[in-house]
């Protein structure tokens, strides 16, 4: 064997013995992504949410865009939201628009309403103008409301990799100039319930595992994940959640892009925020739903 052939063979053997980025099995990628999510300190994100919800003769469709930052391992976060939709009942369609900002830290949540309007107008909303344009603090008892839950945190990202099963491997794709594993995934209900149970125990909170399992089984959730092939951070995720009734009463679609991992700007906590009534604006809208739906 001549020298050139020997060097070529040696080089081929050396290359074959090295694992190329992208060669890891999906189980290892998800495990490493879980570790990375647990260590993540900050990130920026933008998200799009679409919802279709039917309850008897009433149909609500809506779309929302969110742009935000999580910081201090999820203990601080902020985002802007713009949403619009249509509520259709016997009285005909009512469109609505909402925009605002949300900031939260470990203890408090702050909201700034920029717009909340309906067409046709709801008379009871005409007197709520003083709530707009000023930071308001939510009462402590409202921390379980959906407002702070719209912000992802490392636990949310951890769940993307820890409680899913890969059903499709689409190989590597370029995301923001980096190779990323692209997987089709479904939720593993048992693993999700186990995770939620462990978290409840750590926080000393009650948790009904069987009730949660039954509620989860009422939905079909399918998603896609894009995980960086070098750093194992989550770059993108998409989920479609559909209730199992025929026809389905609930359809949710989420698409989220994450970037600036561990390099996101800091969150600024509002100062001199004024207290917001327990459910001031939302209650006004909800109390007028019978009029919007039934026309009386």
PDB file of N, CA and C in Angstrom, residues 107-203:
ATOM      1  N   UNK A 107     -42.681  37.374  43.151  1.00  0.00           N
ATOM      2  CA  UNK A 107     -43.820  37.603  44.028  1.00  0.00           C
ATOM      3  C   UNK A 107     -44.961  38.354  43.378  1.00  0.00           C
ATOM      4  N   UNK A 108     -44.671  39.273  42.474  1.00  0.00           N
ATOM      5  CA  UNK A 108     -45.695  40.192  41.984  1.00  0.00           C
ATOM      6  C   UNK A 108     -45.822  40.139  40.465  1.00  0.00           C
ATOM      7  N   UNK A 109     -47.012  40.522  40.003  1.00  0.00           N
ATOM      8  CA  UNK A 109     -47.293  40.634  38.571  1.00  0.00           C
ATOM      9  C   UNK A 109     -47.837  42.029  38.289  1.00  0.00           C
ATOM     10  N   UNK A 110     -47.352  42.637  37.222  1.00  0.00           N
ATOM     11  CA  UNK A 110     -47.751  43.994  36.848  1.00  0.00           C
ATOM     12  C   UNK A 110     -48.291  43.968  35.417  1.00  0.00           C
ATOM     13  N   UNK A 111     -49.354  44.736  35.184  1.00  0.00           N
ATOM     14  CA  UNK A 111     -49.949  44.802  33.853  1.00  0.00           C
ATOM     15  C   UNK A 111     -50.133  46.257  33.456  1.00  0.00           C
ATOM     16  N   UNK A 112     -49.992  46.494  32.169  1.00  0.00           N
ATOM     17  CA  UNK A 112     -50.265  47.810  31.604  1.00  0.00           C
ATOM     18  C   UNK A 112     -51.184  47.597  30.408  1.00  0.00           C
ATOM     19  N   UNK A 113     -52.467  47.979  30.534  1.00  0.00           N
ATOM     20  CA  UNK A 113     -53.424  47.842  29.447  1.00  0.00           C
ATOM     21  C   UNK A 113     -53.249  49.009  28.480  1.00  0.00           C
ATOM     22  N   UNK A 114     -53.076  48.679  27.214  1.00  0.00           N
ATOM     23  CA  UNK A 114     -52.990  49.712  26.182  1.00  0.00           C
ATOM     24  C   UNK A 114     -54.314  49.843  25.429  1.00  0.00           C
ATOM     25  N   UNK A 115     -54.953  48.702  25.178  1.00  0.00           N
ATOM     26  CA  UNK A 115     -56.230  48.732  24.457  1.00  0.00           C
ATOM     27  C   UNK A 115     -57.061  47.536  24.864  1.00  0.00           C
ATOM     28  N   UNK A 116     -58.336  47.754  25.059  1.00  0.00           N
ATOM     29  CA  UNK A 116     -59.300  46.675  25.212  1.00  0.00           C
ATOM     30  C   UNK A 116     -60.619  47.198  24.690  1.00  0.00           C
ATOM     31  N   UNK A 117     -61.061  46.717  23.531  1.00  0.00           N
ATOM     32  CA  UNK A 117     -62.250  47.265  22.895  1.00  0.00           C
ATOM     33  C   UNK A 117     -63.063  46.152  22.269  1.00  0.00           C
ATOM     34  N   UNK A 118     -64.349  46.414  22.085  1.00  0.00           N
ATOM     35  CA  UNK A 118     -65.247  45.468  21.430  1.00  0.00           C
ATOM     36  C   UNK A 118     -66.058  46.203  20.366  1.00  0.00           C
ATOM     37  N   UNK A 119     -66.520  45.454  19.373  1.00  0.00           N
ATOM     38  CA  UNK A 119     -67.378  45.992  18.325  1.00  0.00           C
ATOM     39  C   UNK A 119     -68.479  44.954  18.043  1.00  0.00           C
ATOM     40  N   UNK A 120     -69.729  45.230  18.415  1.00  0.00           N
ATOM     41  CA  UNK A 120     -70.225  46.498  18.948  1.00  0.00           C
ATOM     42  C   UNK A 120     -69.697  46.771  20.353  1.00  0.00           C
ATOM     43  N   UNK A 121     -69.720  48.035  20.744  1.00  0.00           N
ATOM     44  CA  UNK A 121     -69.181  48.452  22.032  1.00  0.00           C
ATOM     45  C   UNK A 121     -70.032  47.905  23.171  1.00  0.00           C
ATOM     46  N   UNK A 122     -69.352  47.557  24.266  1.00  0.00           N
ATOM     47  CA  UNK A 122     -70.028  47.153  25.500  1.00  0.00           C
ATOM     48  C   UNK A 122     -70.130  48.393  26.374  1.00  0.00           C
ATOM     49  N   UNK A 123     -71.341  48.891  26.640  1.00  0.00           N
ATOM     50  CA  UNK A 123     -71.478  50.146  27.402  1.00  0.00           C
ATOM     51  C   UNK A 123     -70.737  50.138  28.732  1.00  0.00           C
ATOM     52  N   UNK A 124     -70.726  48.995  29.420  1.00  0.00           N
ATOM     53  CA  UNK A 124     -70.092  48.945  30.741  1.00  0.00           C
ATOM     54  C   UNK A 124     -68.586  49.169  30.667  1.00  0.00           C
ATOM     55  N   UNK A 125     -67.990  48.988  29.463  1.00  0.00           N
ATOM     56  CA  UNK A 125     -66.554  49.195  29.326  1.00  0.00           C
ATOM     57  C   UNK A 125     -66.193  50.664  29.154  1.00  0.00           C
ATOM     58  N   UNK A 126     -67.194  51.504  28.920  1.00  0.00           N
ATOM     59  CA  UNK A 126     -66.898  52.906  28.641  1.00  0.00           C
ATOM     60  C   UNK A 126     -66.277  53.604  29.844  1.00  0.00           C
ATOM     61  N   UNK A 127     -66.521  53.096  31.051  1.00  0.00           N
ATOM     62  CA  UNK A 127     -65.992  53.750  32.239  1.00  0.00           C
ATOM     63  C   UNK A 127     -64.689  53.177  32.740  1.00  0.00           C
ATOM     64  N   UNK A 128     -64.025  52.341  31.913  1.00  0.00           N
ATOM     65  CA  UNK A 128     -62.794  51.697  32.368  1.00  0.00           C
ATOM     66  C   UNK A 128     -61.542  52.361  31.810  1.00  0.00           C
ATOM     67  N   UNK A 129     -61.688  53.519  31.188  1.00  0.00           N
ATOM     68  CA  UNK A 129     -60.551  54.166  30.548  1.00  0.00           C
ATOM     69  C   UNK A 129     -59.421  54.503  31.496  1.00  0.00           C
ATOM     70  N   UNK A 130     -59.742  54.725  32.773  1.00  0.00           N
ATOM     71  CA  UNK A 130     -58.701  55.094  33.732  1.00  0.00           C
ATOM     72  C   UNK A 130     -57.723  53.958  33.991  1.00  0.00           C
ATOM     73  N   UNK A 131     -58.070  52.746  33.581  1.00  0.00           N
ATOM     74  CA  UNK A 131     -57.169  51.611  33.793  1.00  0.00           C
ATOM     75  C   UNK A 131     -56.040  51.572  32.766  1.00  0.00           C
ATOM     76  N   UNK A 132     -56.160  52.319  31.695  1.00  0.00           N
ATOM     77  CA  UNK A 132     -55.228  52.204  30.591  1.00  0.00           C
ATOM     78  C   UNK A 132     -54.060  53.171  30.729  1.00  0.00           C
ATOM     79  N   UNK A 133     -52.894  52.723  30.232  1.00  0.00           N
ATOM     80  CA  UNK A 133     -51.724  53.587  30.177  1.00  0.00           C
ATOM     81  C   UNK A 133     -50.964  53.726  31.475  1.00  0.00           C
ATOM     82  N   UNK A 134     -51.365  53.006  32.524  1.00  0.00           N
ATOM     83  CA  UNK A 134     -50.692  53.086  33.821  1.00  0.00           C
ATOM     84  C   UNK A 134     -50.403  51.674  34.328  1.00  0.00           C
ATOM     85  N   UNK A 135     -49.208  51.480  34.858  1.00  0.00           N
ATOM     86  CA  UNK A 135     -48.876  50.166  35.403  1.00  0.00           C
ATOM     87  C   UNK A 135     -49.749  49.878  36.613  1.00  0.00           C
ATOM     88  N   UNK A 136     -50.304  48.656  36.637  1.00  0.00           N
ATOM     89  CA  UNK A 136     -51.132  48.200  37.743  1.00  0.00           C
ATOM     90  C   UNK A 136     -50.551  46.908  38.307  1.00  0.00           C
ATOM     91  N   UNK A 137     -50.600  46.762  39.612  1.00  0.00           N
ATOM     92  CA  UNK A 137     -50.134  45.533  40.244  1.00  0.00           C
ATOM     93  C   UNK A 137     -51.321  44.640  40.544  1.00  0.00           C
ATOM     94  N   UNK A 138     -51.197  43.355  40.217  1.00  0.00           N
ATOM     95  CA  UNK A 138     -52.253  42.406  40.512  1.00  0.00           C
ATOM     96  C   UNK A 138     -52.177  41.997  41.968  1.00  0.00           C
ATOM     97  N   UNK A 139     -53.306  41.796  42.602  1.00  0.00           N
ATOM     98  CA  UNK A 139     -53.277  41.325  43.994  1.00  0.00           C
ATOM     99  C   UNK A 139     -52.644  39.948  44.075  1.00  0.00           C
ATOM    100  N   UNK A 140     -52.049  39.627  45.230  1.00  0.00           N
ATOM    101  CA  UNK A 140     -51.356  38.356  45.398  1.00  0.00           C
ATOM    102  C   UNK A 140     -52.255  37.176  45.069  1.00  0.00           C
ATOM    103  N   UNK A 141     -53.545  37.301  45.389  1.00  0.00           N
ATOM    104  CA  UNK A 141     -54.456  36.191  45.142  1.00  0.00           C
ATOM    105  C   UNK A 141     -54.684  35.916  43.676  1.00  0.00           C
ATOM    106  N   UNK A 142     -54.240  36.828  42.798  1.00  0.00           N
ATOM    107  CA  UNK A 142     -54.439  36.645  41.355  1.00  0.00           C
ATOM    108  C   UNK A 142     -53.257  35.981  40.699  1.00  0.00           C
ATOM    109  N   UNK A 143     -52.256  35.541  41.474  1.00  0.00           N
ATOM    110  CA  UNK A 143     -51.064  34.965  40.872  1.00  0.00           C
ATOM    111  C   UNK A 143     -51.353  33.678  40.118  1.00  0.00           C
ATOM    112  N   UNK A 144     -52.483  33.033  40.428  1.00  0.00           N
ATOM    113  CA  UNK A 144     -52.835  31.808  39.715  1.00  0.00           C
ATOM    114  C   UNK A 144     -53.603  32.097  38.434  1.00  0.00           C
ATOM    115  N   UNK A 145     -53.783  33.368  38.093  1.00  0.00           N
ATOM    116  CA  UNK A 145     -54.516  33.730  36.891  1.00  0.00           C
ATOM    117  C   UNK A 145     -53.698  33.408  35.652  1.00  0.00           C
ATOM    118  N   UNK A 146     -54.364  33.394  34.448  1.00  0.00           N
ATOM    119  CA  UNK A 146     -53.635  33.060  33.227  1.00  0.00           C
ATOM    120  C   UNK A 146     -52.579  34.076  32.831  1.00  0.00           C
ATOM    121  N   UNK A 147     -52.622  35.293  33.394  1.00  0.00           N
ATOM    122  CA  UNK A 147     -51.690  36.330  32.926  1.00  0.00           C
ATOM    123  C   UNK A 147     -50.233  35.918  33.082  1.00  0.00           C
ATOM    124  N   UNK A 148     -49.746  35.567  34.294  1.00  0.00           N
ATOM    125  CA  UNK A 148     -48.338  35.189  34.387  1.00  0.00           C
ATOM    126  C   UNK A 148     -48.026  33.885  33.682  1.00  0.00           C
ATOM    127  N   UNK A 149     -49.032  33.015  33.470  1.00  0.00           N
ATOM    128  CA  UNK A 149     -48.786  31.729  32.853  1.00  0.00           C
ATOM    129  C   UNK A 149     -48.487  31.845  31.361  1.00  0.00           C
ATOM    130  N   UNK A 150     -48.747  33.004  30.759  1.00  0.00           N
ATOM    131  CA  UNK A 150     -48.433  33.185  29.351  1.00  0.00           C
ATOM    132  C   UNK A 150     -46.932  33.301  29.105  1.00  0.00           C
ATOM    133  N   UNK A 151     -46.149  33.444  30.158  1.00  0.00           N
ATOM    134  CA  UNK A 151     -44.707  33.601  30.026  1.00  0.00           C
ATOM    135  C   UNK A 151     -44.016  32.257  30.205  1.00  0.00           C
ATOM    136  N   UNK A 152     -43.255  31.786  29.210  1.00  0.00           N
ATOM    137  CA  UNK A 152     -42.534  30.534  29.405  1.00  0.00           C
ATOM    138  C   UNK A 152     -41.394  30.716  30.392  1.00  0.00           C
ATOM    139  N   UNK A 153     -40.969  29.646  31.023  1.00  0.00           N
ATOM    140  CA  UNK A 153     -39.834  29.678  31.927  1.00  0.00           C
ATOM    141  C   UNK A 153     -39.052  28.380  31.726  1.00  0.00           C
ATOM    142  N   UNK A 154     -37.923  28.213  32.413  1.00  0.00           N
ATOM    143  CA  UNK A 154     -37.138  26.992  32.208  1.00  0.00           C
ATOM    144  C   UNK A 154     -37.923  25.709  32.444  1.00  0.00           C
ATOM    145  N   UNK A 155     -38.899  25.732  33.376  1.00  0.00           N
ATOM    146  CA  UNK A 155     -39.710  24.543  33.585  1.00  0.00           C
ATOM    147  C   UNK A 155     -40.531  24.228  32.343  1.00  0.00           C
ATOM    148  N   UNK A 156     -41.104  25.269  31.726  1.00  0.00           N
ATOM    149  CA  UNK A 156     -41.857  25.086  30.492  1.00  0.00           C
ATOM    150  C   UNK A 156     -40.963  24.483  29.407  1.00  0.00           C
ATOM    151  N   UNK A 157     -39.740  24.992  29.289  1.00  0.00           N
ATOM    152  CA  UNK A 157     -38.825  24.476  28.282  1.00  0.00           C
ATOM    153  C   UNK A 157     -38.360  23.071  28.644  1.00  0.00           C
ATOM    154  N   UNK A 158     -38.169  22.824  29.929  1.00  0.00           N
ATOM    155  CA  UNK A 158     -37.789  21.486  30.375  1.00  0.00           C
ATOM    156  C   UNK A 158     -38.864  20.476  29.986  1.00  0.00           C
ATOM    157  N   UNK A 159     -40.129  20.861  30.151  1.00  0.00           N
ATOM    158  CA  UNK A 159     -41.218  19.956  29.821  1.00  0.00           C
ATOM    159  C   UNK A 159     -41.232  19.612  28.336  1.00  0.00           C
ATOM    160  N   UNK A 160     -40.742  20.548  27.489  1.00  0.00           N
ATOM    161  CA  UNK A 160     -40.716  20.274  26.053  1.00  0.00           C
ATOM    162  C   UNK A 160     -39.870  19.047  25.722  1.00  0.00           C
ATOM    163  N   UNK A 161     -38.847  18.810  26.500  1.00  0.00           N
ATOM    164  CA  UNK A 161     -37.951  17.694  26.199  1.00  0.00           C
ATOM    165  C   UNK A 161     -38.116  16.516  27.147  1.00  0.00           C
ATOM    166  N   UNK A 162     -38.607  16.772  28.363  1.00  0.00           N
ATOM    167  CA  UNK A 162     -38.649  15.704  29.367  1.00  0.00           C
ATOM    168  C   UNK A 162     -39.898  14.846  29.279  1.00  0.00           C
ATOM    169  N   UNK A 163     -40.996  15.380  28.772  1.00  0.00           N
ATOM    170  CA  UNK A 163     -42.248  14.630  28.830  1.00  0.00           C
ATOM    171  C   UNK A 163     -42.803  14.325  27.439  1.00  0.00           C
ATOM    172  N   UNK A 164     -41.952  14.296  26.432  1.00  0.00           N
ATOM    173  CA  UNK A 164     -42.418  14.006  25.077  1.00  0.00           C
ATOM    174  C   UNK A 164     -41.818  12.699  24.565  1.00  0.00           C
ATOM    175  N   UNK A 165     -42.496  12.143  23.567  1.00  0.00           N
ATOM    176  CA  UNK A 165     -42.009  10.963  22.849  1.00  0.00           C
ATOM    177  C   UNK A 165     -41.839  11.340  21.383  1.00  0.00           C
ATOM    178  N   UNK A 166     -40.699  11.033  20.812  1.00  0.00           N
ATOM    179  CA  UNK A 166     -40.432  11.341  19.401  1.00  0.00           C
ATOM    180  C   UNK A 166     -41.145  10.336  18.509  1.00  0.00           C
ATOM    181  N   UNK A 167     -41.943  10.840  17.567  1.00  0.00           N
ATOM    182  CA  UNK A 167     -42.624   9.965  16.619  1.00  0.00           C
ATOM    183  C   UNK A 167     -42.108  10.160  15.200  1.00  0.00           C
ATOM    184  N   UNK A 168     -41.425  11.275  14.944  1.00  0.00           N
ATOM    185  CA  UNK A 168     -40.834  11.532  13.624  1.00  0.00           C
ATOM    186  C   UNK A 168     -39.493  12.227  13.805  1.00  0.00           C
ATOM    187  N   UNK A 169     -38.483  11.748  13.097  1.00  0.00           N
ATOM    188  CA  UNK A 169     -37.160  12.374  13.098  1.00  0.00           C
ATOM    189  C   UNK A 169     -36.933  12.973  11.720  1.00  0.00           C
ATOM    190  N   UNK A 170     -36.957  14.308  11.649  1.00  0.00           N
ATOM    191  CA  UNK A 170     -36.828  14.998  10.367  1.00  0.00           C
ATOM    192  C   UNK A 170     -35.383  15.369  10.056  1.00  0.00           C
ATOM    193  N   UNK A 171     -34.435  14.886  10.864  1.00  0.00           N
ATOM    194  CA  UNK A 171     -33.033  15.183  10.611  1.00  0.00           C
ATOM    195  C   UNK A 171     -32.663  16.591  11.050  1.00  0.00           C
ATOM    196  N   UNK A 172     -31.535  17.079  10.516  1.00  0.00           N
ATOM    197  CA  UNK A 172     -31.033  18.401  10.880  1.00  0.00           C
ATOM    198  C   UNK A 172     -31.599  19.475   9.958  1.00  0.00           C
ATOM    199  N   UNK A 173     -31.922  20.631  10.535  1.00  0.00           N
ATOM    200  CA  UNK A 173     -32.365  21.784   9.766  1.00  0.00           C
ATOM    201  C   UNK A 173     -31.629  23.019  10.257  1.00  0.00           C
ATOM    202  N   UNK A 174     -31.487  24.005   9.378  1.00  0.00           N
ATOM    203  CA  UNK A 174     -30.827  25.250   9.745  1.00  0.00           C
ATOM    204  C   UNK A 174     -31.822  26.168  10.439  1.00  0.00           C
ATOM    205  N   UNK A 175     -31.512  26.560  11.680  1.00  0.00           N
ATOM    206  CA  UNK A 175     -32.323  27.511  12.440  1.00  0.00           C
ATOM    207  C   UNK A 175     -31.403  28.628  12.908  1.00  0.00           C
ATOM    208  N   UNK A 176     -31.635  29.825  12.412  1.00  0.00           N
ATOM    209  CA  UNK A 176     -30.823  30.987  12.790  1.00  0.00           C
ATOM    210  C   UNK A 176     -29.333  30.733  12.546  1.00  0.00           C
ATOM    211  N   UNK A 177     -29.020  30.041  11.456  1.00  0.00           N
ATOM    212  CA  UNK A 177     -27.632  29.778  11.102  1.00  0.00           C
ATOM    213  C   UNK A 177     -26.982  28.633  11.847  1.00  0.00           C
ATOM    214  N   UNK A 178     -27.768  27.862  12.591  1.00  0.00           N
ATOM    215  CA  UNK A 178     -27.220  26.740  13.354  1.00  0.00           C
ATOM    216  C   UNK A 178     -27.976  25.468  13.004  1.00  0.00           C
ATOM    217  N   UNK A 179     -27.272  24.323  13.029  1.00  0.00           N
ATOM    218  CA  UNK A 179     -27.927  23.041  12.836  1.00  0.00           C
ATOM    219  C   UNK A 179     -28.808  22.727  14.037  1.00  0.00           C
ATOM    220  N   UNK A 180     -29.999  22.229  13.771  1.00  0.00           N
ATOM    221  CA  UNK A 180     -30.923  21.875  14.848  1.00  0.00           C
ATOM    222  C   UNK A 180     -31.606  20.552  14.517  1.00  0.00           C
ATOM    223  N   UNK A 181     -31.744  19.699  15.526  1.00  0.00           N
ATOM    224  CA  UNK A 181     -32.542  18.491  15.389  1.00  0.00           C
ATOM    225  C   UNK A 181     -34.006  18.887  15.303  1.00  0.00           C
ATOM    226  N   UNK A 182     -34.700  18.299  14.328  1.00  0.00           N
ATOM    227  CA  UNK A 182     -36.122  18.591  14.141  1.00  0.00           C
ATOM    228  C   UNK A 182     -36.904  17.304  14.377  1.00  0.00           C
ATOM    229  N   UNK A 183     -37.739  17.316  15.428  1.00  0.00           N
ATOM    230  CA  UNK A 183     -38.506  16.131  15.799  1.00  0.00           C
ATOM    231  C   UNK A 183     -40.004  16.420  15.787  1.00  0.00           C
ATOM    232  N   UNK A 184     -40.777  15.427  15.374  1.00  0.00           N
ATOM    233  CA  UNK A 184     -42.206  15.417  15.631  1.00  0.00           C
ATOM    234  C   UNK A 184     -42.432  14.670  16.932  1.00  0.00           C
ATOM    235  N   UNK A 185     -43.243  15.224  17.830  1.00  0.00           N
ATOM    236  CA  UNK A 185     -43.370  14.663  19.173  1.00  0.00           C
ATOM    237  C   UNK A 185     -44.836  14.636  19.615  1.00  0.00           C
ATOM    238  N   UNK A 186     -45.095  13.799  20.621  1.00  0.00           N
ATOM    239  CA  UNK A 186     -46.386  13.772  21.305  1.00  0.00           C
ATOM    240  C   UNK A 186     -46.117  13.790  22.803  1.00  0.00           C
ATOM    241  N   UNK A 187     -47.120  14.221  23.572  1.00  0.00           N
ATOM    242  CA  UNK A 187     -47.005  14.270  25.025  1.00  0.00           C
ATOM    243  C   UNK A 187     -47.118  12.861  25.607  1.00  0.00           C
ATOM    244  N   UNK A 188     -46.236  12.524  26.531  1.00  0.00           N
ATOM    245  CA  UNK A 188     -46.344  11.309  27.326  1.00  0.00           C
ATOM    246  C   UNK A 188     -47.075  11.680  28.618  1.00  0.00           C
ATOM    247  N   UNK A 189     -48.338  11.299  28.729  1.00  0.00           N
ATOM    248  CA  UNK A 189     -49.156  11.718  29.860  1.00  0.00           C
ATOM    249  C   UNK A 189     -48.583  11.277  31.192  1.00  0.00           C
ATOM    250  N   UNK A 190     -48.078  10.045  31.255  1.00  0.00           N
ATOM    251  CA  UNK A 190     -47.547   9.545  32.526  1.00  0.00           C
ATOM    252  C   UNK A 190     -46.359  10.376  32.983  1.00  0.00           C
ATOM    253  N   UNK A 191     -45.452  10.687  32.055  1.00  0.00           N
ATOM    254  CA  UNK A 191     -44.278  11.469  32.435  1.00  0.00           C
ATOM    255  C   UNK A 191     -44.651  12.894  32.826  1.00  0.00           C
ATOM    256  N   UNK A 192     -45.649  13.460  32.129  1.00  0.00           N
ATOM    257  CA  UNK A 192     -46.084  14.814  32.478  1.00  0.00           C
ATOM    258  C   UNK A 192     -46.719  14.836  33.868  1.00  0.00           C
ATOM    259  N   UNK A 193     -47.562  13.869  34.166  1.00  0.00           N
ATOM    260  CA  UNK A 193     -48.192  13.817  35.485  1.00  0.00           C
ATOM    261  C   UNK A 193     -47.134  13.601  36.563  1.00  0.00           C
ATOM    262  N   UNK A 194     -46.148  12.749  36.286  1.00  0.00           N
ATOM    263  CA  UNK A 194     -45.079  12.515  37.262  1.00  0.00           C
ATOM    264  C   UNK A 194     -44.291  13.801  37.528  1.00  0.00           C
ATOM    265  N   UNK A 195     -44.016  14.563  36.468  1.00  0.00           N
ATOM    266  CA  UNK A 195     -43.302  15.828  36.634  1.00  0.00           C
ATOM    267  C   UNK A 195     -44.118  16.804  37.467  1.00  0.00           C
ATOM    268  N   UNK A 196     -45.401  16.915  37.167  1.00  0.00           N
ATOM    269  CA  UNK A 196     -46.258  17.842  37.891  1.00  0.00           C
ATOM    270  C   UNK A 196     -46.408  17.413  39.352  1.00  0.00           C
ATOM    271  N   UNK A 197     -46.455  16.110  39.585  1.00  0.00           N
ATOM    272  CA  UNK A 197     -46.546  15.609  40.958  1.00  0.00           C
ATOM    273  C   UNK A 197     -45.298  15.965  41.751  1.00  0.00           C
ATOM    274  N   UNK A 198     -44.125  15.770  41.132  1.00  0.00           N
ATOM    275  CA  UNK A 198     -42.862  16.084  41.816  1.00  0.00           C
ATOM    276  C   UNK A 198     -42.776  17.564  42.157  1.00  0.00           C
ATOM    277  N   UNK A 199     -43.191  18.420  41.225  1.00  0.00           N
ATOM    278  CA  UNK A 199     -43.136  19.858  41.467  1.00  0.00           C
ATOM    279  C   UNK A 199     -44.087  20.264  42.589  1.00  0.00           C
ATOM    280  N   UNK A 200     -45.291  19.672  42.607  1.00  0.00           N
ATOM    281  CA  UNK A 200     -46.242  19.982  43.675  1.00  0.00           C
ATOM    282  C   UNK A 200     -45.690  19.572  45.032  1.00  0.00           C
ATOM    283  N   UNK A 201     -45.024  18.412  45.083  1.00  0.00           N
ATOM    284  CA  UNK A 201     -44.444  17.958  46.342  1.00  0.00           C
ATOM    285  C   UNK A 201     -43.320  18.883  46.797  1.00  0.00           C
ATOM    286  N   UNK A 202     -42.496  19.345  45.854  1.00  0.00           N
ATOM    287  CA  UNK A 202     -41.409  20.257  46.201  1.00  0.00           C
ATOM    288  C   UNK A 202     -41.939  21.568  46.769  1.00  0.00           C
ATOM    289  N   UNK A 203     -43.088  22.024  46.245  1.00  0.00           N
ATOM    290  CA  UNK A 203     -43.655  23.297  46.665  1.00  0.00           C
ATOM    291  C   UNK A 203     -44.657  23.145  47.797  1.00  0.00           C
TER     292      UNK A 203
END
